[in-house]
Amino acid sequence: MGDASMRDYGLAAPHGPNATGRHVATQNIADVDMSGGESAVFRTLLLPDDSYDANGTYWADMGIAKRFAFVSKVDAQESAKELSSIGRMIKADPLSPISYYMRNMVIPGAGLLLEGYVLFSIGNVKPLLQAGFPGCWKKYKVCDKVWTQAVDYLEICGIIVGQILVGILGDWLGRRWGLIQDAVIMFVGLIMLTAAWGTTLNGWVICYVWSLFFYGIGVGGEYPMTATSGMENAVGSGKVSTRDDRLHRGRKVTSAFLMQGWGQWFNQVILIVLLLIFNHGAKPPYSRDVVQWTYRLSFAIPALGTAWLVYYRTYKMRSASKQLQAAKKKQSVTGYDTKSLGMTFTYFGGRIFATAGTWFCNDVFFYGNKLFQSDFIAAINPGSVGVMTNWEWNLLNIAVALVGYYMASFLIDNKLYGRKWMMIVGFMGCFICFVIPAFNYKYFALGAGVHRFMAMYFLSSFFNQFGPNSVTFIAAAEVFPTPVRASAHGFSAACGKLGALTAAVLYNYITTEQIFVVVPWFGLAGALITFLFMPDTTGLDLKEQERRWAFIRAGREHEYHGVAIHPQHLSLYERLRGVSKFYNAEEDYRQRVEEMRADWEAAMARRAEEKEAHEHEMDDDWSDEVSTFFERTRTGKGNGTTLSSFNQQNGDGVIGGGEYAEKPKGR
């Protein structure tokens, strides 16, 4: 039977390494023979060669050495294919790769680019306002100190409101309307920020603060909307996932997310240019007119880009809700899926703790880094005057962070490293970079170790992006089911902003030296939470996760045996709870074939009904080989269709529809 194991990839199931040499990967079920063309199609659909080897073994079932060789080979082939594709693009049109990048990475992340521009401009503008209006923003003689400090608080509060509110609306009304709503709110918020004024300076501050709060609602909504729509666009809406979905899903989402870093960079560059223009140089003093023109124009510029974003999302993203609508249709749900929300907390409680807890720890670092940046620069560059020095150092810090963003984008889909280890290493890198100066602060900040101090500060920015800041964004979208994906992502992101709020409040009461004593432990806590509770979705086909969710929602969790519960894709907490005990690749393969057969039969029944009613028959995407095989092995031809016992109707709709389900009309 040795040769038989390589004969075809029909109805037999792969189930791990062939340790005994006796396993026949393609042993026939029910003594049904397949033609060569049929077996090739079934292998392509159910055993893609980027996830399974020639023996039908899933990559996560391989031993370490074999896994390393398999993953390296697949990645090398994919890299060669992409480089060849880029070469052909350049040959046809030298600028076409730039056009491709803009279309597939920049435009999907345009909202994050604009919110990154404005969100972090608040910290950049504040020193300028303090220089131009010291009695208001620095000495608090004519302005209320509480309101001036509220700039840091209310902005974050607005973001939290947006993350939760728009996350729920995105699952209720659809991704498209959530995206449009975000863009409109940000556009109006930017007009408010640009035109903010008052009859007194204190009135101006109050108007400015509430404008930030309103703008923050739009910013908060960008997180769940961009992540979920980007994720679902990457996965696609076909019956089976594509090679690009499986190998580059993470890169597509993080490539959009890293636009946030470019937003920060553009903001800092534009502020520098505007100040040089209006002040005729970088040196102080800065007049009130200079400050007003600089800060107001810096907000007016992104308002133009946001107006374009409103147009683009309204007229060019009409299918953004397609995946969500399909998921709701399968479960016969209209409106908000409250049942799925409750079941998510029941079955995925550990994941919610992981995504929310790691995001909280990350934002203490990420936003804390920005908040006390001026204190850090003052420590390494004492005696500096003017805001330009601060801005130049910030520009360097952003450049370092951008390197981290791109490194994360390139490696986040690598099965040998991936999301989970990237987050753990990033958290530990931040922990080490902050904890070392904590125990000898005077030496590093004020003594001979100041250059090492600078290096560690910038390295912390690198590891933050090449780690938790990028991974939290994608993980909170990947580990939850489609019907509540935006809500769960918004909740996790809101918990993250509580971390930012914690940093904003805490840093007003402790010194820079104490910051280095307190903050590192959030990095260590983030690494531990990731290790214990975060599942690793690297290399996991998310359509498999949706299959598992169909079983869970139908109350038949124990009947799912696929790779979504493979130990590789579960957290340590889930493995200890025994979630992986039902993993059985052979049984899963049988189920997938039966699901595929049931979906084909349903499609044939629908076609027959349309033919009898003299309606226009809709095209389907069943291959000739699959249709021929199912027709040849079909039972119950007398009544037109015999649905699999697995694909039964229940109160929640069709079970196991997964990537193949097509619900017949009239049923």
XYZ file of C-alpha atoms in Angstrom:
667
model
C 0.000 0.000 0.000
C 3.013 2.273 0.071
C 2.409 3.502 -3.456
C -1.312 3.787 -2.793
C -0.695 6.488 -0.216
C 0.420 8.790 -2.995
C -2.320 7.774 -5.427
C -4.777 10.585 -4.848
C -6.133 12.943 -2.208
C -9.783 12.066 -2.382
C -11.850 11.161 0.644
C -9.012 10.122 2.916
C -7.913 12.284 5.797
C -4.475 13.527 6.803
C -3.779 13.099 10.507
C -0.254 14.046 11.391
C 3.164 12.593 10.673
C 3.303 9.109 9.206
C 5.356 7.756 12.077
C 4.765 4.067 11.350
C 4.984 4.209 7.604
C 1.700 2.253 7.427
C -0.657 5.221 7.237
C -2.309 5.550 3.839
C -3.130 9.200 3.432
C -5.614 8.599 0.636
C -7.360 5.483 1.778
C -10.800 5.455 0.141
C -13.967 5.952 2.144
C -16.905 3.744 1.162
C -14.740 2.233 -1.594
C -15.321 5.210 -3.861
C -12.698 5.765 -6.555
C -11.762 9.180 -7.878
C -10.373 10.114 -11.216
C -7.064 11.953 -11.363
C -8.751 15.262 -12.106
C -11.227 14.841 -9.248
C -8.559 13.977 -6.694
C -6.430 16.939 -7.777
C -9.335 19.349 -7.278
C -10.196 17.926 -3.868
C -6.571 18.205 -2.827
C -6.447 21.839 -3.930
C -9.617 22.630 -1.989
C -8.987 20.664 1.185
C -5.225 20.104 1.334
C -3.567 23.285 -0.007
C 0.150 22.793 -0.494
C 1.027 25.891 1.540
C -0.423 24.232 4.667
C -0.027 20.487 3.960
C 2.925 18.485 2.717
C 2.897 15.802 0.024
C 1.687 13.209 2.561
C -1.274 15.346 3.588
C 0.239 16.334 6.941
C -0.774 19.709 8.367
C 2.242 21.960 8.969
C 1.594 22.206 12.725
C 1.550 18.390 13.003
C 5.097 18.123 11.680
C 8.147 17.674 13.854
C 10.304 20.732 14.466
C 12.926 19.949 11.829
C 10.377 18.947 9.200
C 8.224 21.975 10.018
C 11.191 24.312 9.643
C 12.049 22.809 6.252
C 8.429 22.895 5.039
C 7.731 26.489 6.152
C 11.048 27.718 4.772
C 10.355 26.065 1.429
C 6.845 27.551 1.164
C 8.074 31.010 2.159
C 10.968 30.847 -0.302
C 8.639 29.828 -3.131
C 6.196 32.601 -2.240
C 8.963 35.196 -2.038
C 10.302 34.152 -5.426
C 6.798 34.341 -6.876
C 6.225 37.821 -5.449
C 9.597 39.113 -6.649
C 8.870 37.713 -10.098
C 5.470 39.418 -10.057
C 7.044 42.731 -9.049
C 9.572 42.333 -11.852
C 6.797 41.824 -14.408
C 4.932 44.838 -13.047
C 8.019 47.047 -13.337
C 8.665 45.787 -16.856
C 5.116 46.654 -17.912
C 4.963 49.921 -15.965
C 7.799 51.138 -13.684
C 5.333 52.924 -11.384
C 2.830 50.074 -11.101
C 4.307 48.665 -7.817
C 3.773 52.071 -6.213
C 0.209 52.120 -7.505
C -0.339 48.619 -6.116
C 1.033 49.633 -2.714
C -1.151 52.737 -2.580
C -4.249 50.787 -3.573
C -3.787 47.798 -1.262
C -1.950 49.237 1.755
C -2.209 53.028 1.899
C -5.887 53.528 1.018
C -7.162 50.792 3.416
C -5.089 52.460 6.156
C -5.968 56.052 5.222
C -8.215 56.453 8.246
C -5.445 55.319 10.584
C -2.963 57.610 8.811
C -5.234 60.601 9.418
C -6.062 59.679 13.020
C -2.380 59.008 13.728
C -1.608 62.455 12.338
C -4.128 64.225 14.578
C -3.984 61.991 17.648
C -0.278 62.457 18.188
C -0.252 66.068 17.039
C -1.878 66.993 20.359
C 1.308 66.174 22.215
C 3.410 67.889 19.548
C 1.333 71.083 19.558
C 1.173 71.426 23.340
C 4.791 72.697 23.795
C 4.109 75.277 21.069
C 0.957 76.452 22.847
C 2.903 76.658 26.113
C 5.549 78.801 24.389
C 3.026 81.157 22.767
C 0.539 81.320 25.648
C 2.584 80.612 28.812
C 0.073 82.278 31.125
C -2.619 79.898 29.922
C -0.913 76.613 29.075
C 2.114 76.648 31.372
C 1.630 78.921 34.404
C -2.176 78.597 34.529
C -2.678 82.264 35.498
C -5.495 82.961 33.021
C -6.671 79.416 32.270
C -7.994 76.707 34.542
C -5.327 74.061 35.159
C -7.959 71.316 35.215
C -9.143 72.189 31.696
C -5.649 72.420 30.242
C -4.753 69.023 31.689
C -8.071 67.654 30.393
C -6.541 67.792 26.904
C -4.823 64.496 27.699
C -7.856 62.939 29.417
C -10.917 63.861 27.347
C -9.285 62.911 24.072
C -8.734 59.397 25.407
C -12.265 59.301 26.855
C -13.655 60.160 23.421
C -11.600 57.350 21.874
C -12.957 54.851 24.420
C -16.545 55.923 23.664
C -15.913 55.547 19.928
C -14.285 52.139 20.234
C -17.196 50.634 22.133
C -20.033 52.511 20.419
C -18.835 52.169 16.826
C -17.715 48.581 17.462
C -21.296 47.668 18.391
C -22.755 49.684 15.503
C -20.328 48.022 13.103
C -21.654 44.577 14.059
C -25.231 45.832 14.041
C -25.518 48.023 10.942
C -22.459 46.793 9.046
C -18.795 47.657 8.501
C -19.493 50.136 5.705
C -21.720 52.382 7.786
C -19.274 52.253 10.664
C -16.452 53.340 8.352
C -18.514 56.174 6.880
C -19.605 57.339 10.310
C -15.996 57.426 11.544
C -14.868 59.528 8.596
C -17.738 62.007 9.019
C -17.076 62.406 12.756
C -13.359 62.941 12.176
C -14.055 65.492 9.435
C -16.422 67.515 11.626
C -14.017 67.167 14.550
C -11.153 68.594 12.497
C -13.269 71.587 11.487
C -14.019 72.115 15.173
C -10.326 71.872 16.093
C -9.300 74.255 13.326
C -11.929 76.847 14.257
C -11.844 76.390 18.065
C -12.050 79.736 19.869
C -13.638 81.520 22.825
C -14.315 84.956 24.220
C -11.537 84.271 26.747
C -8.424 82.118 26.620
C -10.011 79.720 29.086
C -13.087 79.534 26.839
C -10.830 78.694 23.920
C -9.212 75.871 25.930
C -12.631 74.449 26.826
C -13.752 74.579 23.171
C -10.467 72.944 22.110
C -10.827 70.159 24.679
C -14.409 69.251 23.713
C -13.446 69.330 20.027
C -10.784 66.755 20.838
C -13.351 64.629 22.654
C -15.671 64.683 19.623
C -12.823 63.920 17.225
C -11.716 61.107 19.554
C -15.036 59.307 19.012
C -14.205 59.009 15.318
C -10.650 57.946 16.091
C -11.901 55.251 18.455
C -14.225 53.845 15.812
C -11.360 53.532 13.346
C -9.784 50.745 15.392
C -12.549 48.094 15.204
C -13.757 49.200 11.763
C -10.372 49.246 10.015
C -9.253 46.008 11.660
C -12.416 44.018 10.950
C -13.014 45.302 7.420
C -9.330 44.834 6.563
C -9.387 41.325 8.031
C -12.531 40.280 6.204
C -11.295 41.799 2.962
C -8.059 39.825 3.344
C -9.898 36.559 4.025
C -12.260 37.049 1.099
C -15.815 35.887 0.621
C -15.361 32.816 -1.553
C -16.237 29.278 -0.597
C -12.611 28.478 0.145
C -9.767 30.694 1.196
C -7.033 31.585 -1.267
C -3.306 31.097 -0.917
C -2.913 34.835 -0.526
C -5.437 34.812 2.320
C -3.582 32.112 4.214
C -0.047 33.400 3.675
C -0.477 37.179 3.731
C -3.542 38.016 5.811
C -1.479 39.464 8.645
C 0.677 41.518 6.314
C -2.368 43.076 4.667
C -3.848 44.173 7.989
C -0.590 45.416 9.544
C 0.321 47.226 6.327
C -2.853 49.263 6.816
C -2.160 49.698 10.520
C 1.371 51.008 10.008
C -0.131 54.024 8.245
C -0.628 55.277 11.799
C 3.148 55.645 12.032
C 3.266 57.565 8.765
C 0.537 59.835 10.117
C 2.763 60.701 13.069
C 5.695 61.328 10.762
C 3.758 63.604 8.403
C 2.358 65.577 11.323
C 5.791 66.235 12.747
C 7.238 67.223 9.375
C 4.339 69.560 8.607
C 4.573 71.236 12.024
C 8.296 71.821 11.520
C 7.756 73.276 8.038
C 4.877 75.519 9.163
C 6.830 76.868 12.125
C 9.835 77.613 9.938
C 7.587 79.459 7.468
C 5.615 81.567 9.928
C 8.415 82.170 12.445
C 11.111 82.705 9.780
C 13.304 80.245 11.657
C 13.295 77.733 14.483
C 14.491 79.845 17.390
C 12.103 81.347 19.949
C 10.325 83.520 20.868
C 7.147 82.476 19.104
C 4.435 85.096 18.781
C 0.790 84.309 19.332
C 0.057 84.798 15.638
C 2.793 82.321 14.694
C 1.422 79.757 17.126
C -2.150 80.237 15.913
C -1.299 79.926 12.215
C 0.944 76.910 12.798
C -1.426 74.893 14.924
C -4.611 75.728 13.008
C -3.161 74.973 9.576
C -1.744 71.701 10.922
C -5.353 70.634 11.619
C -6.823 72.090 8.408
C -4.540 69.988 6.178
C -5.812 66.553 7.351
C -9.392 67.887 7.149
C -8.997 67.880 3.361
C -7.816 64.274 3.403
C -10.673 63.271 5.697
C -13.227 64.868 3.343
C -11.837 62.636 0.566
C -12.096 59.655 2.945
C -15.808 60.319 3.464
C -16.295 60.242 -0.315
C -14.193 57.100 -0.819
C -15.920 55.072 1.875
C -19.353 56.157 0.722
C -18.953 55.361 -2.972
C -15.991 52.969 -3.259
C -16.490 50.573 -0.328
C -20.016 49.327 -0.946
C -19.086 45.689 -0.239
C -17.309 46.283 3.094
C -20.139 44.525 5.003
C -20.313 41.483 2.721
C -18.673 38.998 5.110
C -20.771 40.123 8.072
C -23.999 39.870 6.081
C -23.074 36.362 4.941
C -22.316 35.280 8.523
C -25.645 36.662 9.767
C -27.534 35.018 6.921
C -26.106 31.604 7.763
C -27.291 31.987 11.354
C -30.654 33.523 10.372
C -29.835 36.685 12.326
C -31.008 40.207 11.614
C -29.780 43.218 13.558
C -27.291 42.674 16.363
C -26.365 39.077 17.191
C -26.764 39.204 20.984
C -26.619 35.422 21.276
C -23.185 35.310 19.665
C -21.996 38.099 21.958
C -23.021 36.171 25.060
C -21.518 32.943 23.760
C -18.267 34.737 22.922
C -17.811 35.700 26.557
C -18.709 32.138 27.586
C -16.478 30.227 25.189
C -13.772 32.819 24.472
C -13.511 34.534 27.845
C -9.803 33.777 28.041
C -9.274 35.370 24.637
C -11.141 38.513 25.666
C -8.922 38.766 28.737
C -5.859 38.241 26.519
C -6.719 40.874 23.903
C -7.971 43.428 26.449
C -5.189 42.814 28.972
C -2.326 42.931 26.482
C -3.741 46.073 24.863
C -3.971 47.749 28.282
C -0.341 46.899 29.057
C 0.798 47.995 25.608
C -0.880 51.395 25.758
C 0.729 52.203 29.083
C 3.995 51.885 27.168
C 2.918 53.307 23.817
C 1.111 56.438 24.968
C 3.274 56.789 28.031
C 6.292 56.955 25.736
C 4.696 59.907 23.942
C 3.494 61.661 27.085
C 6.819 61.851 28.853
C 8.909 62.257 25.698
C 9.615 65.927 26.440
C 10.896 64.997 29.907
C 13.139 62.357 28.364
C 14.542 64.831 25.839
C 15.139 67.362 28.602
C 17.078 64.700 30.502
C 19.356 63.804 27.574
C 19.640 67.346 26.237
C 19.580 69.745 29.219
C 19.529 73.466 28.514
C 17.808 73.185 25.128
C 15.369 75.978 24.287
C 12.506 76.116 21.834
C 10.156 73.414 20.619
C 12.171 72.535 17.533
C 14.674 70.400 19.462
C 11.843 68.337 20.894
C 10.286 67.918 17.475
C 13.556 66.842 15.843
C 14.118 64.131 18.457
C 10.511 63.033 18.028
C 11.037 62.734 14.264
C 13.955 60.391 14.905
C 11.851 58.362 17.340
C 9.069 58.026 14.762
C 11.574 56.857 12.123
C 12.778 54.124 14.492
C 9.174 53.143 15.207
C 8.425 52.921 11.467
C 11.214 50.375 11.090
C 9.448 48.343 13.775
C 6.091 48.688 11.993
C 7.543 47.358 8.718
C 9.453 44.536 10.401
C 6.192 43.451 12.022
C 4.435 43.544 8.659
C 7.119 41.381 7.025
C 7.316 38.706 9.754
C 3.818 38.544 11.222
C 2.764 35.714 8.874
C 5.913 33.627 9.348
C 4.784 30.356 10.940
C 8.113 29.925 12.726
C 7.741 33.278 14.532
C 4.324 34.818 13.955
C 1.964 36.797 16.128
C 2.360 35.272 19.573
C 6.148 35.206 19.756
C 6.328 38.642 18.157
C 4.178 40.004 20.967
C 6.102 38.225 23.724
C 9.486 39.332 22.374
C 8.203 42.891 21.913
C 6.863 43.106 25.456
C 10.095 41.693 26.878
C 12.151 44.110 24.763
C 10.193 47.067 26.203
C 10.526 45.630 29.704
C 14.307 45.288 29.436
C 14.770 48.728 27.842
C 12.911 50.404 30.716
C 13.941 48.270 33.672
C 17.699 48.699 33.160
C 17.660 52.518 33.604
C 15.242 52.128 36.522
C 17.943 50.723 38.785
C 20.620 53.285 37.924
C 18.718 56.276 36.578
C 21.280 58.965 37.418
C 24.038 57.124 35.574
C 21.970 56.653 32.419
C 20.025 59.928 32.351
C 22.466 62.358 33.912
C 25.853 60.684 33.737
C 28.181 58.856 31.378
C 25.489 56.414 30.257
C 23.312 58.999 28.534
C 23.984 57.585 25.048
C 22.985 54.113 26.238
C 19.892 55.728 27.722
C 19.012 57.200 24.327
C 19.580 53.862 22.613
C 17.320 52.021 25.056
C 14.557 54.619 24.702
C 14.573 54.363 20.907
C 14.825 50.562 21.051
C 11.713 50.524 23.227
C 9.892 52.358 20.413
C 11.140 49.748 17.928
C 10.092 46.763 20.047
C 6.734 48.344 20.810
C 5.877 48.451 17.091
C 7.694 45.221 16.248
C 5.551 43.536 18.846
C 2.499 44.382 20.931
C 1.295 47.559 19.219
C 0.995 45.818 15.840
C -0.118 42.418 17.118
C -2.849 43.648 19.477
C -4.514 45.370 16.534
C -4.717 42.219 14.408
C -5.170 39.628 17.165
C -8.281 41.307 18.568
C -9.888 40.893 15.132
C -8.671 37.375 14.318
C -9.480 35.418 17.473
C -13.220 36.220 17.551
C -16.109 35.159 15.255
C -17.385 37.458 12.523
C -20.789 38.392 14.063
C -19.189 40.082 17.089
C -15.715 40.774 15.762
C -16.033 44.578 15.784
C -17.610 44.608 19.268
C -14.880 42.409 20.741
C -12.162 44.419 18.999
C -13.701 47.699 20.185
C -13.937 46.435 23.771
C -10.306 45.284 23.719
C -9.146 48.567 22.203
C -11.146 50.507 24.816
C -9.373 48.575 27.570
C -6.149 49.572 25.853
C -7.102 53.225 26.044
C -7.748 52.766 29.758
C -4.040 51.941 29.845
C -3.317 55.201 28.035
C -5.565 57.042 30.501
C -3.752 55.378 33.375
C -0.451 56.648 31.979
C -1.845 60.156 31.436
C -3.061 60.402 35.035
C -0.128 58.606 36.616
C 2.564 60.668 34.908
C 1.149 63.856 36.442
C 1.994 62.550 39.905
C 5.353 60.815 39.508
C 8.769 61.945 38.321
C 10.571 60.787 35.184
C 12.809 58.605 37.339
C 9.787 56.968 38.951
C 8.268 56.324 35.532
C 11.156 53.999 34.751
C 10.491 52.140 38.009
C 6.743 51.709 37.486
C 6.231 51.229 33.735
C 8.501 48.203 32.959
C 6.299 45.810 34.883
C 3.438 46.401 32.475
C 5.702 44.950 29.788
C 6.391 41.861 31.872
C 2.681 41.495 32.665
C 1.839 41.786 28.956
C 4.314 39.029 28.087
C 2.836 36.714 30.745
C -0.761 37.357 29.640
C 0.251 36.633 26.044
C 2.027 33.410 26.992
C -0.898 32.110 29.065
C -4.046 33.342 27.334
C -3.335 34.475 23.755
C -3.980 31.940 20.958
C -1.703 31.999 17.924
C -3.607 32.458 14.664
C -0.467 32.489 12.514
C -1.032 30.098 9.625
C -4.648 29.402 10.618
C -7.279 29.614 7.903
C -9.923 31.862 9.482
C -12.645 30.071 7.552
C -11.868 27.110 9.783
C -12.488 29.318 12.787
C -15.882 30.233 11.356
C -16.632 26.512 10.926
C -15.822 25.943 14.564
C -18.064 28.838 15.574
C -20.982 27.277 13.663
C -20.611 24.137 15.783
C -20.327 26.146 19.011
C -23.383 28.239 18.225
C -25.371 25.068 17.450
C -24.387 23.568 20.814
C -22.186 20.908 19.190
C -18.694 22.122 20.035
C -17.459 18.583 20.706
C -18.288 17.552 17.143
C -15.798 19.957 15.590
C -12.424 18.285 14.916
C -10.591 20.763 12.667
C -7.379 22.765 12.831
C -8.986 25.694 14.667
C -8.611 23.587 17.826
C -5.139 22.329 16.967
C -2.890 22.941 20.014
C -0.730 25.223 17.845
C -3.646 27.635 17.452
C -4.879 27.571 21.051
C -3.609 29.372 24.122
C -1.997 27.494 27.005
C -5.136 28.218 29.038
C -7.350 26.648 26.357
C -5.098 23.614 26.048
C -5.188 23.068 29.809
C -8.994 23.250 29.634
C -8.937 20.394 27.116
C -10.228 22.325 24.106
C -7.789 20.530 21.802
C -8.840 17.018 22.840
C -11.389 16.822 20.020
C -8.827 17.575 17.320
C -8.891 14.723 14.803
C -7.646 15.506 11.314
C -9.034 12.306 9.795
C -12.538 12.849 11.135
C -12.367 16.522 10.213
C -11.539 15.623 6.623
C -14.561 13.348 6.441
C -16.749 16.153 7.807
C -15.438 18.695 5.347
C -16.178 16.394 2.421
C -19.702 15.800 3.733
C -20.232 19.530 4.245
C -19.031 20.104 0.730
C -21.390 17.433 -0.583
C -24.347 18.922 1.339
C -23.610 22.400 0.003
C -23.380 21.036 -3.525
C -26.703 19.232 -3.118
C -28.291 22.411 -1.752
C -26.968 24.340 -4.737
C -28.382 21.721 -7.099
C -31.759 21.912 -5.346
C -31.762 25.682 -5.682
C -30.918 25.398 -9.348
C -33.740 22.908 -9.878
C -36.235 25.220 -8.156
C -35.141 28.134 -10.313
C -35.457 25.997 -13.439
C -38.963 24.845 -12.510
C -40.001 28.428 -11.809
C -38.465 29.506 -15.134
C -36.184 31.903 -13.279
C -32.725 32.907 -14.407
C -30.319 30.299 -13.115
C -27.544 31.800 -11.044
C -24.010 30.774 -11.872
C -22.182 28.780 -9.246
C -18.489 28.240 -8.679
C -18.498 24.454 -8.354
C -15.800 22.912 -10.505
C -16.740 20.288 -13.091
C -14.637 17.684 -11.276
C -16.367 18.236 -7.920
C -19.809 18.229 -9.502
C -19.014 15.073 -11.480
C -17.795 13.245 -8.389
C -20.777 14.217 -6.233
C -23.224 13.411 -9.021
C -21.629 10.012 -9.561
C -21.674 9.151 -5.861
C -25.010 10.803 -5.144
C -27.747 8.960 -3.244
C -31.467 9.596 -3.221
C -31.645 10.750 -6.825
C -35.353 10.175 -6.819
C -36.182 13.174 -4.640
C -33.620 15.492 -6.126
C -31.361 15.931 -3.076
C -30.315 14.207 0.091
C -28.743 16.548 2.593
C -26.069 15.197 4.879
C -27.173 14.395 8.422
C -24.530 16.836 9.557
C -26.055 19.721 7.639
C -29.335 19.708 9.568
C -31.621 22.618 10.230
C -31.957 23.935 13.730
C -32.982 27.115 15.421
C -29.757 28.811 14.356
C -29.809 27.939 10.679
C -27.475 25.649 8.747
C -24.714 23.973 10.723
C -21.319 23.520 9.220
C -21.989 25.689 6.216
C -18.477 27.005 6.575
C -16.803 27.887 3.337
C -19.177 25.966 1.108
C -22.671 26.765 2.407
C -25.328 27.996 0.022
C -28.787 27.992 1.557
C -31.459 26.966 -0.990
C -34.369 29.287 -1.587
C -37.655 28.396 0.022
C -36.141 26.347 2.823
